[in-house]
Amino acid sequence: VMEDQYNPRLIKDLLRDLSSTLCILIRGVGKSVLVGNINIWICRLETVLLWQQQLQNLQMNKQVNNGLTLSDLPLHMLNNILHRFSDGWDIITLGQVSPTLYMLSEDRQLWKKLCQYHFPEKQFCRHLISSEKGHIDWKLMYFALEKYYPIKEQYGDTLHFCRHCSILFWKDTGHPCTASDPNTCLTPVSPQHFIDLFKF
């Protein structure tokens, strides 16, 4: 981060979380499981605090203009990019980049398609929200529906469990199953289900 200045805010957040967790663990010695010598943990905390100080003093270099930016793309391409997002917060965040992207991110059709993608018609018919002009406010409706109903989860690759071989594997890479019909043995594993496997 100090050299390439890539994602300093994210690293600051991670270091803040790490230092607060270390402080809690060090203060609660005897109450919590802290493996190792307390003095080593204090040294680790001091190292994290030093890193935080270095990040605090980091001076960001001004970027050199080296060509086109996202905002230089034609409107139809920017619109196409926005229509490929499946998360409302991603659309709002991209809309904060420039006035043009903001205008495109406020498009009623974009939010309508997002609502139709995530929620069945019967769900959004129950929660119709109209704007002052009498039109359906699809953006507001998306966030209202998001509070009541789960949105579709979309992943590039998913974990699967083969009941025949008792193997967990990525769907795209597969595994050499010995079952006569391997597809009948597969069970998709959601990220939440995968995390639940490690809960005691």
PDB file of C-alpha atoms in Angstrom:
ATOM      1  CA  VAL A   1       0.000   0.000   0.000  1.00  0.00           C
ATOM      2  CA  MET A   2       2.812   2.385   0.837  1.00  0.00           C
ATOM      3  CA  GLU A   3       4.413   1.919  -2.587  1.00  0.00           C
ATOM      4  CA  ASP A   4       1.505   1.429  -4.986  1.00  0.00           C
ATOM      5  CA  GLN A   5      -1.024   3.443  -2.890  1.00  0.00           C
ATOM      6  CA  TYR A   6      -3.690   0.908  -3.811  1.00  0.00           C
ATOM      7  CA  ASN A   7      -6.779   0.755  -1.557  1.00  0.00           C
ATOM      8  CA  PRO A   8      -5.415   2.642   1.486  1.00  0.00           C
ATOM      9  CA  ARG A   9      -8.923   3.167   2.913  1.00  0.00           C
ATOM     10  CA  LEU A  10      -9.617  -0.576   2.905  1.00  0.00           C
ATOM     11  CA  ILE A  11      -6.284  -1.298   4.606  1.00  0.00           C
ATOM     12  CA  LYS A  12      -6.975   1.425   7.195  1.00  0.00           C
ATOM     13  CA  ASP A  13     -10.318  -0.220   7.993  1.00  0.00           C
ATOM     14  CA  LEU A  14      -8.706  -3.666   8.248  1.00  0.00           C
ATOM     15  CA  LEU A  15      -5.940  -2.378  10.526  1.00  0.00           C
ATOM     16  CA  ARG A  16      -8.489  -0.558  12.713  1.00  0.00           C
ATOM     17  CA  ASP A  17     -10.491  -3.770  13.100  1.00  0.00           C
ATOM     18  CA  LEU A  18      -7.337  -5.788  13.765  1.00  0.00           C
ATOM     19  CA  SER A  19      -6.017  -3.372  16.392  1.00  0.00           C
ATOM     20  CA  SER A  20      -9.360  -3.167  18.212  1.00  0.00           C
ATOM     21  CA  THR A  21      -9.632  -6.980  18.228  1.00  0.00           C
ATOM     22  CA  LEU A  22      -6.068  -7.320  19.534  1.00  0.00           C
ATOM     23  CA  CYS A  23      -6.763  -4.743  22.254  1.00  0.00           C
ATOM     24  CA  ILE A  24      -9.866  -6.644  23.367  1.00  0.00           C
ATOM     25  CA  LEU A  25      -7.972  -9.953  23.419  1.00  0.00           C
ATOM     26  CA  ILE A  26      -4.982  -8.515  25.306  1.00  0.00           C
ATOM     27  CA  ARG A  27      -7.225  -6.813  27.884  1.00  0.00           C
ATOM     28  CA  GLY A  28      -9.186 -10.048  28.339  1.00  0.00           C
ATOM     29  CA  VAL A  29      -6.198 -12.324  28.933  1.00  0.00           C
ATOM     30  CA  GLY A  30      -7.419 -15.304  30.907  1.00  0.00           C
ATOM     31  CA  LYS A  31     -11.018 -14.783  29.777  1.00  0.00           C
ATOM     32  CA  SER A  32     -10.440 -15.523  26.112  1.00  0.00           C
ATOM     33  CA  VAL A  33      -8.277 -17.939  24.193  1.00  0.00           C
ATOM     34  CA  LEU A  34      -5.056 -16.126  23.340  1.00  0.00           C
ATOM     35  CA  VAL A  35      -2.458 -18.579  22.078  1.00  0.00           C
ATOM     36  CA  GLY A  36       1.145 -17.631  22.818  1.00  0.00           C
ATOM     37  CA  ASN A  37       3.027 -15.240  25.046  1.00  0.00           C
ATOM     38  CA  ILE A  38       1.240 -11.990  25.982  1.00  0.00           C
ATOM     39  CA  ASN A  39       4.425  -9.992  25.250  1.00  0.00           C
ATOM     40  CA  ILE A  40       4.476 -11.263  21.657  1.00  0.00           C
ATOM     41  CA  TRP A  41       0.837 -10.180  21.242  1.00  0.00           C
ATOM     42  CA  ILE A  42       1.681  -6.724  22.607  1.00  0.00           C
ATOM     43  CA  CYS A  43       4.547  -6.504  20.067  1.00  0.00           C
ATOM     44  CA  ARG A  44       2.105  -7.459  17.303  1.00  0.00           C
ATOM     45  CA  LEU A  45      -0.306  -4.763  18.449  1.00  0.00           C
ATOM     46  CA  GLU A  46       2.520  -2.206  18.438  1.00  0.00           C
ATOM     47  CA  THR A  47       3.382  -3.275  14.870  1.00  0.00           C
ATOM     48  CA  VAL A  48      -0.230  -2.787  13.789  1.00  0.00           C
ATOM     49  CA  LEU A  49      -0.294   0.643  15.474  1.00  0.00           C
ATOM     50  CA  LEU A  50       2.937   1.548  13.631  1.00  0.00           C
ATOM     51  CA  TRP A  51       1.350   0.514  10.323  1.00  0.00           C
ATOM     52  CA  GLN A  52      -1.675   2.644  11.142  1.00  0.00           C
ATOM     53  CA  GLN A  53       0.607   5.626  11.814  1.00  0.00           C
ATOM     54  CA  GLN A  54       2.416   5.080   8.503  1.00  0.00           C
ATOM     55  CA  LEU A  55      -0.899   4.976   6.639  1.00  0.00           C
ATOM     56  CA  GLN A  56      -2.030   8.120   8.454  1.00  0.00           C
ATOM     57  CA  ASN A  57       1.068   9.924   7.163  1.00  0.00           C
ATOM     58  CA  LEU A  58       0.701   8.553   3.618  1.00  0.00           C
ATOM     59  CA  GLN A  59       0.688  11.292   1.000  1.00  0.00           C
ATOM     60  CA  MET A  60      -1.260  10.262  -2.085  1.00  0.00           C
ATOM     61  CA  ASN A  61       0.442  11.073  -5.382  1.00  0.00           C
ATOM     62  CA  LYS A  62      -1.689  12.816  -7.933  1.00  0.00           C
ATOM     63  CA  GLN A  63      -2.547  10.419 -10.739  1.00  0.00           C
ATOM     64  CA  VAL A  64      -0.991  11.078 -14.094  1.00  0.00           C
ATOM     65  CA  ASN A  65      -3.535  11.472 -16.861  1.00  0.00           C
ATOM     66  CA  ASN A  66      -2.834   8.503 -19.086  1.00  0.00           C
ATOM     67  CA  GLY A  67      -5.801   8.268 -21.379  1.00  0.00           C
ATOM     68  CA  LEU A  68      -9.500   7.618 -21.271  1.00  0.00           C
ATOM     69  CA  THR A  69     -11.559   7.235 -18.141  1.00  0.00           C
ATOM     70  CA  LEU A  70     -14.832   5.448 -17.533  1.00  0.00           C
ATOM     71  CA  SER A  71     -16.700   8.717 -18.038  1.00  0.00           C
ATOM     72  CA  ASP A  72     -15.242   9.043 -21.540  1.00  0.00           C
ATOM     73  CA  LEU A  73     -17.179   6.013 -22.780  1.00  0.00           C
ATOM     74  CA  PRO A  74     -20.281   6.637 -24.892  1.00  0.00           C
ATOM     75  CA  LEU A  75     -23.604   6.888 -23.024  1.00  0.00           C
ATOM     76  CA  HIS A  76     -24.967   3.620 -24.419  1.00  0.00           C
ATOM     77  CA  MET A  77     -21.892   1.741 -23.117  1.00  0.00           C
ATOM     78  CA  LEU A  78     -22.165   3.335 -19.670  1.00  0.00           C
ATOM     79  CA  ASN A  79     -25.844   2.455 -19.615  1.00  0.00           C
ATOM     80  CA  ASN A  80     -25.001  -1.117 -20.627  1.00  0.00           C
ATOM     81  CA  ILE A  81     -22.512  -1.357 -17.742  1.00  0.00           C
ATOM     82  CA  LEU A  82     -25.121  -0.136 -15.241  1.00  0.00           C
ATOM     83  CA  HIS A  83     -27.696  -2.634 -16.529  1.00  0.00           C
ATOM     84  CA  ARG A  84     -25.289  -5.499 -15.800  1.00  0.00           C
ATOM     85  CA  PHE A  85     -25.129  -4.752 -12.067  1.00  0.00           C
ATOM     86  CA  SER A  86     -27.332  -6.912  -9.866  1.00  0.00           C
ATOM     87  CA  ASP A  87     -26.904  -4.875  -6.670  1.00  0.00           C
ATOM     88  CA  GLY A  88     -28.620  -1.536  -6.056  1.00  0.00           C
ATOM     89  CA  TRP A  89     -25.804  -0.204  -3.889  1.00  0.00           C
ATOM     90  CA  ASP A  90     -23.294  -0.828  -6.698  1.00  0.00           C
ATOM     91  CA  ILE A  91     -25.465   1.261  -9.023  1.00  0.00           C
ATOM     92  CA  ILE A  92     -25.696   4.091  -6.484  1.00  0.00           C
ATOM     93  CA  THR A  93     -21.936   4.000  -5.865  1.00  0.00           C
ATOM     94  CA  LEU A  94     -21.148   4.150  -9.585  1.00  0.00           C
ATOM     95  CA  GLY A  95     -23.647   7.004  -9.920  1.00  0.00           C
ATOM     96  CA  GLN A  96     -21.481   9.052  -7.525  1.00  0.00           C
ATOM     97  CA  VAL A  97     -18.512   8.982  -9.912  1.00  0.00           C
ATOM     98  CA  SER A  98     -19.755  11.678 -12.289  1.00  0.00           C
ATOM     99  CA  PRO A  99     -22.877  13.701 -13.118  1.00  0.00           C
ATOM    100  CA  THR A 100     -23.411  11.613 -16.276  1.00  0.00           C
ATOM    101  CA  LEU A 101     -23.285   8.335 -14.360  1.00  0.00           C
ATOM    102  CA  TYR A 102     -25.573   9.814 -11.722  1.00  0.00           C
ATOM    103  CA  MET A 103     -28.141  10.672 -14.390  1.00  0.00           C
ATOM    104  CA  LEU A 104     -27.911   7.146 -15.839  1.00  0.00           C
ATOM    105  CA  SER A 105     -28.114   5.548 -12.383  1.00  0.00           C
ATOM    106  CA  GLU A 106     -31.434   7.330 -11.735  1.00  0.00           C
ATOM    107  CA  ASP A 107     -33.087   5.789 -14.813  1.00  0.00           C
ATOM    108  CA  ARG A 108     -36.498   4.318 -13.914  1.00  0.00           C
ATOM    109  CA  GLN A 109     -36.121   1.446 -16.423  1.00  0.00           C
ATOM    110  CA  LEU A 110     -32.835   0.398 -14.803  1.00  0.00           C
ATOM    111  CA  TRP A 111     -34.470   0.121 -11.372  1.00  0.00           C
ATOM    112  CA  LYS A 112     -37.564  -1.541 -12.795  1.00  0.00           C
ATOM    113  CA  LYS A 113     -35.416  -4.263 -14.410  1.00  0.00           C
ATOM    114  CA  LEU A 114     -33.522  -4.686 -11.149  1.00  0.00           C
ATOM    115  CA  CYS A 115     -36.803  -5.166  -9.260  1.00  0.00           C
ATOM    116  CA  GLN A 116     -38.046  -7.628 -11.866  1.00  0.00           C
ATOM    117  CA  TYR A 117     -34.785  -9.559 -11.707  1.00  0.00           C
ATOM    118  CA  HIS A 118     -34.759  -9.961  -7.918  1.00  0.00           C
ATOM    119  CA  PHE A 119     -38.438 -10.132  -7.010  1.00  0.00           C
ATOM    120  CA  PRO A 120     -41.501 -11.907  -8.437  1.00  0.00           C
ATOM    121  CA  GLU A 121     -44.311  -9.641  -9.661  1.00  0.00           C
ATOM    122  CA  LYS A 122     -46.614 -10.557  -6.765  1.00  0.00           C
ATOM    123  CA  GLN A 123     -44.038  -9.218  -4.289  1.00  0.00           C
ATOM    124  CA  PHE A 124     -43.615  -5.806  -5.868  1.00  0.00           C
ATOM    125  CA  CYS A 125     -47.348  -5.474  -6.580  1.00  0.00           C
ATOM    126  CA  ARG A 126     -47.918  -5.560  -2.807  1.00  0.00           C
ATOM    127  CA  HIS A 127     -45.416  -2.758  -2.206  1.00  0.00           C
ATOM    128  CA  LEU A 128     -46.038  -0.299  -5.045  1.00  0.00           C
ATOM    129  CA  ILE A 129     -44.469   3.067  -4.236  1.00  0.00           C
ATOM    130  CA  SER A 130     -45.468   6.064  -6.327  1.00  0.00           C
ATOM    131  CA  SER A 131     -43.452   9.225  -6.875  1.00  0.00           C
ATOM    132  CA  GLU A 132     -44.875  12.754  -6.606  1.00  0.00           C
ATOM    133  CA  LYS A 133     -45.648  12.645 -10.343  1.00  0.00           C
ATOM    134  CA  GLY A 134     -47.695   9.468  -9.930  1.00  0.00           C
ATOM    135  CA  HIS A 135     -45.113   7.154 -11.513  1.00  0.00           C
ATOM    136  CA  ILE A 136     -43.875   4.040  -9.761  1.00  0.00           C
ATOM    137  CA  ASP A 137     -40.641   4.864  -7.922  1.00  0.00           C
ATOM    138  CA  TRP A 138     -38.726   1.682  -8.796  1.00  0.00           C
ATOM    139  CA  LYS A 139     -35.559   2.730  -6.999  1.00  0.00           C
ATOM    140  CA  LEU A 140     -37.377   3.291  -3.709  1.00  0.00           C
ATOM    141  CA  MET A 141     -39.334   0.121  -4.285  1.00  0.00           C
ATOM    142  CA  TYR A 142     -36.139  -1.919  -4.800  1.00  0.00           C
ATOM    143  CA  PHE A 143     -34.786  -0.871  -1.405  1.00  0.00           C
ATOM    144  CA  ALA A 144     -38.157  -1.385   0.289  1.00  0.00           C
ATOM    145  CA  LEU A 145     -38.460  -4.893  -1.179  1.00  0.00           C
ATOM    146  CA  GLU A 146     -34.863  -5.651  -0.223  1.00  0.00           C
ATOM    147  CA  LYS A 147     -35.862  -5.168   3.431  1.00  0.00           C
ATOM    148  CA  TYR A 148     -38.740  -7.657   3.199  1.00  0.00           C
ATOM    149  CA  TYR A 149     -37.484 -10.307   0.779  1.00  0.00           C
ATOM    150  CA  PRO A 150     -34.111 -11.900   0.010  1.00  0.00           C
ATOM    151  CA  ILE A 151     -32.466 -10.806  -3.226  1.00  0.00           C
ATOM    152  CA  LYS A 152     -31.053 -13.300  -5.707  1.00  0.00           C
ATOM    153  CA  GLU A 153     -27.470 -14.205  -4.996  1.00  0.00           C
ATOM    154  CA  GLN A 154     -25.216 -14.374  -8.026  1.00  0.00           C
ATOM    155  CA  TYR A 155     -21.759 -15.983  -8.059  1.00  0.00           C
ATOM    156  CA  GLY A 156     -19.186 -16.561 -10.771  1.00  0.00           C
ATOM    157  CA  ASP A 157     -18.510 -20.091  -9.533  1.00  0.00           C
ATOM    158  CA  THR A 158     -20.224 -22.120  -6.834  1.00  0.00           C
ATOM    159  CA  LEU A 159     -19.171 -24.856  -4.473  1.00  0.00           C
ATOM    160  CA  HIS A 160     -20.812 -28.255  -4.857  1.00  0.00           C
ATOM    161  CA  PHE A 161     -20.798 -31.312  -2.650  1.00  0.00           C
ATOM    162  CA  CYS A 162     -20.745 -34.795  -4.150  1.00  0.00           C
ATOM    163  CA  ARG A 163     -22.755 -37.079  -1.867  1.00  0.00           C
ATOM    164  CA  HIS A 164     -21.298 -40.165  -3.557  1.00  0.00           C
ATOM    165  CA  CYS A 165     -17.611 -39.230  -3.095  1.00  0.00           C
ATOM    166  CA  SER A 166     -18.019 -36.894  -0.082  1.00  0.00           C
ATOM    167  CA  ILE A 167     -15.992 -34.235  -1.860  1.00  0.00           C
ATOM    168  CA  LEU A 168     -16.447 -30.457  -1.841  1.00  0.00           C
ATOM    169  CA  PHE A 169     -15.407 -28.900  -5.179  1.00  0.00           C
ATOM    170  CA  TRP A 170     -15.865 -25.875  -7.433  1.00  0.00           C
ATOM    171  CA  LYS A 171     -18.530 -26.454 -10.081  1.00  0.00           C
ATOM    172  CA  ASP A 172     -16.367 -25.069 -12.909  1.00  0.00           C
ATOM    173  CA  THR A 173     -13.465 -27.416 -12.152  1.00  0.00           C
ATOM    174  CA  GLY A 174     -15.577 -30.466 -11.303  1.00  0.00           C
ATOM    175  CA  HIS A 175     -14.123 -33.697  -9.948  1.00  0.00           C
ATOM    176  CA  PRO A 176     -13.714 -37.280 -11.274  1.00  0.00           C
ATOM    177  CA  CYS A 177     -16.846 -38.838  -9.744  1.00  0.00           C
ATOM    178  CA  THR A 178     -17.123 -42.638  -9.797  1.00  0.00           C
ATOM    179  CA  ALA A 179     -20.946 -42.693  -9.611  1.00  0.00           C
ATOM    180  CA  SER A 180     -22.853 -44.059 -12.605  1.00  0.00           C
ATOM    181  CA  ASP A 181     -24.805 -40.757 -12.865  1.00  0.00           C
ATOM    182  CA  PRO A 182     -22.675 -38.044 -11.183  1.00  0.00           C
ATOM    183  CA  ASN A 183     -25.229 -35.258 -11.705  1.00  0.00           C
ATOM    184  CA  THR A 184     -27.707 -36.916  -9.320  1.00  0.00           C
ATOM    185  CA  CYS A 185     -25.124 -36.819  -6.507  1.00  0.00           C
ATOM    186  CA  LEU A 186     -24.383 -33.074  -6.618  1.00  0.00           C
ATOM    187  CA  THR A 187     -25.674 -30.585  -4.076  1.00  0.00           C
ATOM    188  CA  PRO A 188     -24.917 -26.857  -4.432  1.00  0.00           C
ATOM    189  CA  VAL A 189     -23.375 -25.240  -1.352  1.00  0.00           C
ATOM    190  CA  SER A 190     -24.142 -21.544  -0.785  1.00  0.00           C
ATOM    191  CA  PRO A 191     -21.476 -19.323   0.823  1.00  0.00           C
ATOM    192  CA  GLN A 192     -23.606 -19.108   3.977  1.00  0.00           C
ATOM    193  CA  HIS A 193     -24.014 -22.895   4.116  1.00  0.00           C
ATOM    194  CA  PHE A 194     -20.238 -23.279   3.662  1.00  0.00           C
ATOM    195  CA  ILE A 195     -19.598 -20.916   6.600  1.00  0.00           C
ATOM    196  CA  ASP A 196     -22.190 -22.793   8.674  1.00  0.00           C
ATOM    197  CA  LEU A 197     -20.157 -25.987   8.200  1.00  0.00           C
ATOM    198  CA  PHE A 198     -17.457 -24.485  10.453  1.00  0.00           C
ATOM    199  CA  LYS A 199     -19.756 -23.375  13.268  1.00  0.00           C
ATOM    200  CA  PHE A 200     -19.497 -25.497  16.374  1.00  0.00           C
TER     201      PHE A 200
END
